[in-house]
CSV table of C-alpha atoms and ligand atoms in Angstrom, one decimal:
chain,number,residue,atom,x,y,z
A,241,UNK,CA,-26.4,3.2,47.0
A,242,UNK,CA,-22.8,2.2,47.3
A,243,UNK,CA,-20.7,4.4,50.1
A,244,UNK,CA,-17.1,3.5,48.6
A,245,UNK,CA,-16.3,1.2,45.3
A,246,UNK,CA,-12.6,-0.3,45.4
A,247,UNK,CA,-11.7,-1.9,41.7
A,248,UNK,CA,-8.7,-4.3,41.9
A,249,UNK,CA,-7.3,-5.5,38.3
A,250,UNK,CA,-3.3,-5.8,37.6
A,251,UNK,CA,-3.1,-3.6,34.8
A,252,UNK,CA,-3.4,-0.2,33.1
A,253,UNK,CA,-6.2,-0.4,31.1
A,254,UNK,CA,-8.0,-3.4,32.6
A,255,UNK,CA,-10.4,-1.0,34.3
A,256,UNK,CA,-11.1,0.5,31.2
A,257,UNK,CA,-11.9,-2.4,28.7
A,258,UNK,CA,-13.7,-4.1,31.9
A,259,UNK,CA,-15.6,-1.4,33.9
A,260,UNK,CA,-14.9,2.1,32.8
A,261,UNK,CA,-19.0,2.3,32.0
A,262,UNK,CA,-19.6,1.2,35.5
A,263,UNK,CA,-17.2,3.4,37.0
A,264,UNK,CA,-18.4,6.2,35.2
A,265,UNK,CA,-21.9,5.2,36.4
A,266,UNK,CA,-20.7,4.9,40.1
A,267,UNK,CA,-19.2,8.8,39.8
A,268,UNK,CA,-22.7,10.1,38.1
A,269,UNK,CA,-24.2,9.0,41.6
A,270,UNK,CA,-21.6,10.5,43.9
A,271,UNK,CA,-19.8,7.2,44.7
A,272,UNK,CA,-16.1,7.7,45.6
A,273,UNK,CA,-13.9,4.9,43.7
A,274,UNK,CA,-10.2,3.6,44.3
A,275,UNK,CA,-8.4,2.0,41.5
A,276,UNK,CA,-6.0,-0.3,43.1
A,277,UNK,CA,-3.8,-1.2,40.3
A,278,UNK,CA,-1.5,-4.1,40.4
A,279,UNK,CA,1.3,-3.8,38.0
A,280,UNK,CA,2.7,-0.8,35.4
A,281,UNK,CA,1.8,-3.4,32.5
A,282,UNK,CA,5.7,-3.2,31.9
A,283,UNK,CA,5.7,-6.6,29.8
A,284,UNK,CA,3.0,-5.7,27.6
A,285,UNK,CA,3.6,-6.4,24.0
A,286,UNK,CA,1.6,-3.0,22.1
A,287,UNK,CA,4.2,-0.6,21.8
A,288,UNK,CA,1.6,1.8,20.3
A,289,UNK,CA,0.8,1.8,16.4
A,290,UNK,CA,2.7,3.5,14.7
A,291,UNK,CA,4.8,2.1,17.6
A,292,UNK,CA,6.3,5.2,20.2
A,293,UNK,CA,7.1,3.0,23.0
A,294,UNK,CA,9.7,0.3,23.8
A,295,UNK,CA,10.1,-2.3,26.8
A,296,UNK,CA,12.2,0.5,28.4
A,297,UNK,CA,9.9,3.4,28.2
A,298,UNK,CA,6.7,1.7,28.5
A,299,UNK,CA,6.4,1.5,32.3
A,300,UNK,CA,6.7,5.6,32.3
A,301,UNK,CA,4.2,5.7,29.6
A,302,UNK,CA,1.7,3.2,31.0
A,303,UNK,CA,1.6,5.1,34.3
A,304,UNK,CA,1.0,8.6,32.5
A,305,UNK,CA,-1.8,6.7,30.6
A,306,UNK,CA,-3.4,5.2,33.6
A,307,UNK,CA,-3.3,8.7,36.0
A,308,UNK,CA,-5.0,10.3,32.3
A,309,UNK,CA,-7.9,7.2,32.1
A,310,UNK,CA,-8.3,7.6,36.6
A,311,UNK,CA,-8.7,11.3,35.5
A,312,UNK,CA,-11.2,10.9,32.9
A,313,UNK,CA,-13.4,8.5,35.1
A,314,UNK,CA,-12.8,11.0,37.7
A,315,UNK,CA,-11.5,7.9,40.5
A,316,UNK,CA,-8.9,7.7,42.9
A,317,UNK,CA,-5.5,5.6,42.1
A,318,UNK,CA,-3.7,3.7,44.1
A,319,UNK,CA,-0.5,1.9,42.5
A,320,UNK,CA,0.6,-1.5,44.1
A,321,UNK,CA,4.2,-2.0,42.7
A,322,UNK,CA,3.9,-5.7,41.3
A,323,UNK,CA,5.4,-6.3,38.2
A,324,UNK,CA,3.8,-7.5,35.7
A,325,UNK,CA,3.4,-11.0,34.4
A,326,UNK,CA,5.0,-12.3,38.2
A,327,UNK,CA,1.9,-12.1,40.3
A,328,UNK,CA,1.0,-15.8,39.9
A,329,UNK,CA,4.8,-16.2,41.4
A,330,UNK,CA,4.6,-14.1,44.0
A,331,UNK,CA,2.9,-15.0,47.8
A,332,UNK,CA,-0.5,-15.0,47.4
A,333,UNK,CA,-1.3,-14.4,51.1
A,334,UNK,CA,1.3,-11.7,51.5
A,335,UNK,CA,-0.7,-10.3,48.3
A,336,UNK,CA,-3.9,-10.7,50.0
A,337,UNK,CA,-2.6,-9.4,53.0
A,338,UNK,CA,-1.8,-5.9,51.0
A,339,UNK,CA,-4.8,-5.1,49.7
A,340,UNK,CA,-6.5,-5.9,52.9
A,341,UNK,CA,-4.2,-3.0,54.4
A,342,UNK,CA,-6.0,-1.1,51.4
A,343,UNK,CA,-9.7,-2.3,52.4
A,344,UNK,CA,-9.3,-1.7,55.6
A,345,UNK,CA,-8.6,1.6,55.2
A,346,UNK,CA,-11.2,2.6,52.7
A,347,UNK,CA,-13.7,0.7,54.4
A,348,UNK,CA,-15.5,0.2,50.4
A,349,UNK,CA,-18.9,-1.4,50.2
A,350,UNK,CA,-18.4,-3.1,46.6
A,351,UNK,CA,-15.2,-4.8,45.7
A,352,UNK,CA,-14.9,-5.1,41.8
A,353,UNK,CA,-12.3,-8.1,40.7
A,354,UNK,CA,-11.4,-10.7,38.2
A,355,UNK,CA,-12.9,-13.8,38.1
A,356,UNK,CA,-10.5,-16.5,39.4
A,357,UNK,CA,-9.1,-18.9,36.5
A,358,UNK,CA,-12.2,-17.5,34.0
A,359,UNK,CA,-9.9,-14.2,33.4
A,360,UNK,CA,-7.6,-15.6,30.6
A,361,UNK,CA,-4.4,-13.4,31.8
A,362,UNK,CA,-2.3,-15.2,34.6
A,363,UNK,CA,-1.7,-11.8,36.6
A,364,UNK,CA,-6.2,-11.6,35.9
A,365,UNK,CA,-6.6,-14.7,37.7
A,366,UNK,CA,-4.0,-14.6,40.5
A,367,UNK,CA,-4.6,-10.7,41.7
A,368,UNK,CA,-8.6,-11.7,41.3
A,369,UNK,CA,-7.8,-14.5,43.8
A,370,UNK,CA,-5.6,-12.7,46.5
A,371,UNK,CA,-8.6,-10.0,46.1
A,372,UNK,CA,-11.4,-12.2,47.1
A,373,UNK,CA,-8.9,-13.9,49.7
A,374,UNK,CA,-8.5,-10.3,51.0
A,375,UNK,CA,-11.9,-10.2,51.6
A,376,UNK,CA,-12.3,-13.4,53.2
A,377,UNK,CA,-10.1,-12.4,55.6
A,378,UNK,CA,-12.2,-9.4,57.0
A,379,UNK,CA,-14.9,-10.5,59.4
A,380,UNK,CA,-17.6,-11.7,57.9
A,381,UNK,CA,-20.4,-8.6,59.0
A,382,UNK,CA,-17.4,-6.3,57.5
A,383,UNK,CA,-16.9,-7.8,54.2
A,384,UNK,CA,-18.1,-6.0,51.2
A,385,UNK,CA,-19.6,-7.5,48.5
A,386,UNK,CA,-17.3,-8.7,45.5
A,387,UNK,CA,-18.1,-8.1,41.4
A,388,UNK,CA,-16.0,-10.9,40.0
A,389,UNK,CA,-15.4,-10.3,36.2
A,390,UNK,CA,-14.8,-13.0,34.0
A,391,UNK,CA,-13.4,-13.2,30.5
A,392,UNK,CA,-12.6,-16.6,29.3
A,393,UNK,CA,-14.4,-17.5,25.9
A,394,UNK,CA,-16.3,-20.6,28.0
A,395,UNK,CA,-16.8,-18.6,31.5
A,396,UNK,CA,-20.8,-18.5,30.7
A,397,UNK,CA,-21.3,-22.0,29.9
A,398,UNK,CA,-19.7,-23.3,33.2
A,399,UNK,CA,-20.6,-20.7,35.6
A,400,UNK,CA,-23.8,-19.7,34.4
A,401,UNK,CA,-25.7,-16.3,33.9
A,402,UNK,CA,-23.7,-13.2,35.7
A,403,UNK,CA,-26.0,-11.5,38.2
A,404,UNK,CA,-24.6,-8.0,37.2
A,405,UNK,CA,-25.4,-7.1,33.3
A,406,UNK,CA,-24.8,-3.5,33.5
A,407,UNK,CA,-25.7,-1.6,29.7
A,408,UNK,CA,-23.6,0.9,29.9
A,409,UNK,CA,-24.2,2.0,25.9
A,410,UNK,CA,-25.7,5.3,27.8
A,411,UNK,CA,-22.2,7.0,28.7
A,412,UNK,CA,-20.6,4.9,26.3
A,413,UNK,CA,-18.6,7.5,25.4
A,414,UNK,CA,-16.7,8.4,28.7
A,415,UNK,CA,-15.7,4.6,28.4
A,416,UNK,CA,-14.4,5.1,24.8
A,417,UNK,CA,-12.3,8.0,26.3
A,418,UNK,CA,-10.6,6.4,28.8
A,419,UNK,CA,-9.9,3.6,26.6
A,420,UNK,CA,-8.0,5.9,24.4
A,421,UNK,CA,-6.2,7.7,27.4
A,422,UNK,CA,-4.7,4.6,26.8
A,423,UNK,CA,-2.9,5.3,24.0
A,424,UNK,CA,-0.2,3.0,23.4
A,425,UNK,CA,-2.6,-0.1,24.0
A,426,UNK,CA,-6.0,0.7,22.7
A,427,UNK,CA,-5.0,0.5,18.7
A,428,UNK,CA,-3.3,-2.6,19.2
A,429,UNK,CA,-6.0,-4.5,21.7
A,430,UNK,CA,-9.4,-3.4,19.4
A,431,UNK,CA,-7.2,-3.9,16.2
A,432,UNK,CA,-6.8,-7.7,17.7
A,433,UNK,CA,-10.5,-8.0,17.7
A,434,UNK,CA,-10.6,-6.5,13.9
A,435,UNK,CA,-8.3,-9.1,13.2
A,436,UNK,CA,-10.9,-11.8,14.3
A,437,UNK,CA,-13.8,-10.4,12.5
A,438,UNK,CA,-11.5,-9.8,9.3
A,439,UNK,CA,-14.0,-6.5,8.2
A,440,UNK,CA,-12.4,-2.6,7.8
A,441,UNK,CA,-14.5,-1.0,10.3
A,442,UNK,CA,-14.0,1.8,13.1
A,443,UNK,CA,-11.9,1.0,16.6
A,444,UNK,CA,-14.9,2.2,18.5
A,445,UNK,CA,-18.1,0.6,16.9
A,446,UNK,CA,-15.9,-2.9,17.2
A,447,UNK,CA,-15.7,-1.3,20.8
A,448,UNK,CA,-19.3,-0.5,21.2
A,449,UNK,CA,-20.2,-3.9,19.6
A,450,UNK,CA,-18.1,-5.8,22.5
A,451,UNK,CA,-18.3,-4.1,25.2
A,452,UNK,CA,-21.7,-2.5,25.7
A,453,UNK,CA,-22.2,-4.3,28.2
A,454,UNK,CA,-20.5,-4.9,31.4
A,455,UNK,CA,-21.0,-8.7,33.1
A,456,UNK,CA,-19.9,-9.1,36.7
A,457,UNK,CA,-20.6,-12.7,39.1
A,458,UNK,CA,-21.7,-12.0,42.7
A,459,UNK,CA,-18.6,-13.9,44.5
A,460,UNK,CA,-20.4,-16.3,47.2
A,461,UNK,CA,-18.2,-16.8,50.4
B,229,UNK,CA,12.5,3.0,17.6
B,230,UNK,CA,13.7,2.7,14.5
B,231,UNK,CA,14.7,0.0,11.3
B,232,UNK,CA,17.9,-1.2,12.1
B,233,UNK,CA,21.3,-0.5,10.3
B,234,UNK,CA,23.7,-3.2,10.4
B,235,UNK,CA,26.7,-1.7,10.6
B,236,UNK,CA,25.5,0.9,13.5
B,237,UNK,CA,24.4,-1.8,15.6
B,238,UNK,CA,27.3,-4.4,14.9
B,239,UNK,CA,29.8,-1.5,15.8
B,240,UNK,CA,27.8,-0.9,19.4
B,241,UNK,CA,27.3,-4.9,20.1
B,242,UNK,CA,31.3,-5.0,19.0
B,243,UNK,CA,31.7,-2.4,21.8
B,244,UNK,CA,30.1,-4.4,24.5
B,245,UNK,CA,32.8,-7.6,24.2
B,246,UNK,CA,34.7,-9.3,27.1
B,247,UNK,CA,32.9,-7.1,29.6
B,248,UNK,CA,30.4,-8.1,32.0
B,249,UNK,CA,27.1,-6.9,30.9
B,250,UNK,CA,23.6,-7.1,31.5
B,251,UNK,CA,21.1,-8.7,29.1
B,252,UNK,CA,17.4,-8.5,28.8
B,253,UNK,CA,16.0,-11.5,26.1
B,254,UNK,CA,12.1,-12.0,25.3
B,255,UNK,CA,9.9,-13.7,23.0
B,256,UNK,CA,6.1,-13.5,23.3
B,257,UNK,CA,2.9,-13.9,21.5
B,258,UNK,CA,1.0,-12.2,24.0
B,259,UNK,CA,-1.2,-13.8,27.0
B,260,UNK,CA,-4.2,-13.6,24.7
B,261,UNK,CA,-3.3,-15.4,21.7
B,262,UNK,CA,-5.1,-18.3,22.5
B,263,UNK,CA,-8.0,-16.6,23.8
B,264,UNK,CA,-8.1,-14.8,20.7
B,265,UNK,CA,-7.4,-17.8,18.4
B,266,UNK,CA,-8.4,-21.1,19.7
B,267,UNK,CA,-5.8,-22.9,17.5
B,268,UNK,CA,-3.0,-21.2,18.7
B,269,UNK,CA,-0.8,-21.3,21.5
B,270,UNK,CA,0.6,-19.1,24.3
B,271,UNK,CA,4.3,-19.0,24.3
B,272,UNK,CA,7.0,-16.9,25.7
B,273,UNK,CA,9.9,-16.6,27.5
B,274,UNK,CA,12.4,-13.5,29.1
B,275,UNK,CA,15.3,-13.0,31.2
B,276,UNK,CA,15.8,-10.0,32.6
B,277,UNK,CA,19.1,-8.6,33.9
B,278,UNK,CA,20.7,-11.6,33.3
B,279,UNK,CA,24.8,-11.0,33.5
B,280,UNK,CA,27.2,-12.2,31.0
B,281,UNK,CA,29.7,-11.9,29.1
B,282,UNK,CA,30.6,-12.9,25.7
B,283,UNK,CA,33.3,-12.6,23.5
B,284,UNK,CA,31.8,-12.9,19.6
B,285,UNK,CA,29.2,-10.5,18.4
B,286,UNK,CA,27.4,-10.3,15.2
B,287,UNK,CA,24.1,-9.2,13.9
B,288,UNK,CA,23.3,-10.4,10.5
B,289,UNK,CA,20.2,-10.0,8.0
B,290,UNK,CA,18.4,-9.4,4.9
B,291,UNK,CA,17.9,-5.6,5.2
B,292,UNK,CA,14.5,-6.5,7.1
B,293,UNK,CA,15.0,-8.6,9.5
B,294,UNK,CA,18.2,-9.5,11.6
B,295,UNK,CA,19.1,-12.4,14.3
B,296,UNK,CA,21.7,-11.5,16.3
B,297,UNK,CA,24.4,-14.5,17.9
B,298,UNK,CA,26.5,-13.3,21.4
B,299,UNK,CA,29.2,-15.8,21.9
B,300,UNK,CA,30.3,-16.5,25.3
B,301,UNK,CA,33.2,-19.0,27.0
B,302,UNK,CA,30.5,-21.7,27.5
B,303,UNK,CA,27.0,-20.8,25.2
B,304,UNK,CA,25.5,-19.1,23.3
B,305,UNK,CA,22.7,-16.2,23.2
B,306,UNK,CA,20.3,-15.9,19.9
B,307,UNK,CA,17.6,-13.6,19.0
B,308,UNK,CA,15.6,-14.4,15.7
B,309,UNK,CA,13.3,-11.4,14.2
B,310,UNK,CA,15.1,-8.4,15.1
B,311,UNK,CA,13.7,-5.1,13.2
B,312,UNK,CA,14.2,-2.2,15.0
B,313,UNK,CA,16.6,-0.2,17.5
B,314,UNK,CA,17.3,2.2,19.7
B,315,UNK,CA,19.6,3.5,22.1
B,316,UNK,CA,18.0,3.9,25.8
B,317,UNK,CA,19.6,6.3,28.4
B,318,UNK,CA,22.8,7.6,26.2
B,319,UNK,CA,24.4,3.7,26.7
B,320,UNK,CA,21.8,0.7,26.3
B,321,UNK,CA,21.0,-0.4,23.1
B,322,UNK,CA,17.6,-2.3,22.6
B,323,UNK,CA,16.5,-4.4,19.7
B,324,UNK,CA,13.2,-5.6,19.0
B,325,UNK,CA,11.0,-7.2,16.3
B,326,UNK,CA,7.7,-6.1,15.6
B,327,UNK,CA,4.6,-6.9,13.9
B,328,UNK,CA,2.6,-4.8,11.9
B,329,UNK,CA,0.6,-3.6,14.8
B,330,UNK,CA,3.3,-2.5,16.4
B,331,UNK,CA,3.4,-5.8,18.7
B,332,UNK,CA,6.4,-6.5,20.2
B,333,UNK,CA,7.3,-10.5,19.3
B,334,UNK,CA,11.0,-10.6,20.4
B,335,UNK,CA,13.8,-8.2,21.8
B,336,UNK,CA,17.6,-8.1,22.9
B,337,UNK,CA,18.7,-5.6,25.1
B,338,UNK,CA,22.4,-5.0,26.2
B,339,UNK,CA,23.5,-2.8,28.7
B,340,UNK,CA,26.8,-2.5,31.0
B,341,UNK,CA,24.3,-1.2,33.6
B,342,UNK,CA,21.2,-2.9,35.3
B,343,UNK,CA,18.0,-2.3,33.3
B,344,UNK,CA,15.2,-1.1,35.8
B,345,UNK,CA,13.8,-3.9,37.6
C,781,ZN,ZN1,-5.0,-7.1,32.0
């Protein structure tokens, strides 16, 4: 059994399109979990449908959203203060050198990440690489292990199988709510996948049809 | 937010001549779009706080959508797509463009204070 799971990802709703089911499974056996979340998502384009927010509001409402989705996945939250879209600018060793303040602290067992350059979003692949530099830097018997998430459309054909396949269509439900805490993104992010498959059907089977399961790499220092 | 009205807004951008002000400008597709669609591409651009100060102002449009040209001493600033507005904290006024998910494509903002940063 894990003893403490740290999840690292820039922005509100990350950890609920990416892990919410394992989370949720992680809290069903006791494990504590720390959201360390990067940015307040402030650039994003969904302003909710029918639109509520606007680029000024939307930090404000993004943070309400993400303490509501930590709530409903019962885990800690930690917010880190980058902004969004700027991570790939910033220092990468300073932002390595954060989040080990972070791991050090909360001494976690499983560190759950992006997958460097296979996670599409620039602030995906640059906080998932100052994560896994953060780990590097602990001693080597210290280090936990690192889930490394990927999302690009080839990620499978050039890294291979991911260890990790976790079905989480069990308490798929508790991941469906925490997507929806998110309120001013979900409509607009699922409705982008509707889009694709051009068919009229409901937000949360196109949901349940991507994101049953959850695929994480075993990241080998 | 809401559609815009012409002459509302070209009265408040006519209120913000010859003083120094602060301008946020944006356009983006979204860091997904070629994730999402392999034949298109990932563009966008913003400034934020940039300060200025220009001395021509006018919105025009066709009751839908509106671009907006700011003169200044030496340039020009242009947004294309305009749709909506609102007025943020009693004295910034924000424009945007949406699509019909509610994505935001393109904004102006004006303000004669900082926007949060
Ligand atoms: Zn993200």
């Amino acid at each position: 059994m894990e003893k403490h799971v740290v999840v690292i990802y820039p922005h509100p709703d990350d950890e609920s399109f990416g892990a919410a089911g394992t989370i949720a499974k992680f809290r069903e056996e006791g494990v504590p979990v720390t959201y360390l979340c990067g940015t307040l998502g402030e650039m994003g384009r969904n302003m909710g449908s029918p639109i509520f927010a606007n680029r000024e509001t939307l930090p404000e409402i993004r943070k309400k959203e993400l303490i509501d989705a930590c709530e409903v996945l019962d885990m800690n939250l930690e917010m880190l203060g980058y902004r969004d879209k700027t991570i790939e600018f910033e220092d990468r060793n300073q932002i390595a050198l954060d989040l080990k303040s972070y791991l050090d602290k909360i001494k976690p067992s499983l560190v759950i990440t992006h997958y460097p350059d296979y996670a599409v979003h620039p602030d995906h692949n640059a906080l998932g690489a100052a994560a896994i530099e953060a780990v590097r830097l602990m001693n080597p018997e210290d280090r936990p292990t690192v889930w490394a998430q990927a999302i690009s459309n080839d990620y499978e054909e050039v890294l291979g199988k991911p260890e990790i396949e976790n079905d989480i269509t069990a308490i798929f439900d508790k991941k469906i709510d925490a997507i929806f805490a998110h309120a001013s993104q979900a409509q607009g992010v699922l409705g982008q996948r509707r889009d694709e498959a051009s068919v009229n059907i409901d937000l949360k089977e196109i949901a349940k049809q991507n994101m049953g399961i959850e695929r994480f790499y075993i990241w080998k220092f | 937010m809401k559609p815009i009205e012409l002459e509302k807004v070209q009265k408040i951008i006519d209120g913000f001549k010859n003083k120094e002000v602060y301008v946020h400008l944006e356009t983006t597709n979204g860091a997904y779009a070629s994730h999402i669609n392999k034949k298109a591409y990932n563009v966008g651009a913003y400034i934020r706080n940039a300060k200025v100060s220009f001395n021509q102002a006018k919105i025009v449009g066709d009751g839908k959508s509106y671009r907006v040209g700011l003169k200044m001493e030496m340039g020009w600033i242009y947004a294309e797509g305009l749709t909506d507005w609102t007025i943020h904290e009693d004295s910034k006024l924000l424009m945007a463009g949406h699509d019909r998910e509610g994505r935001l494509m393109v904004s102006l903002q004006i303000s004669e204070t900082p926007f949060s940063y």
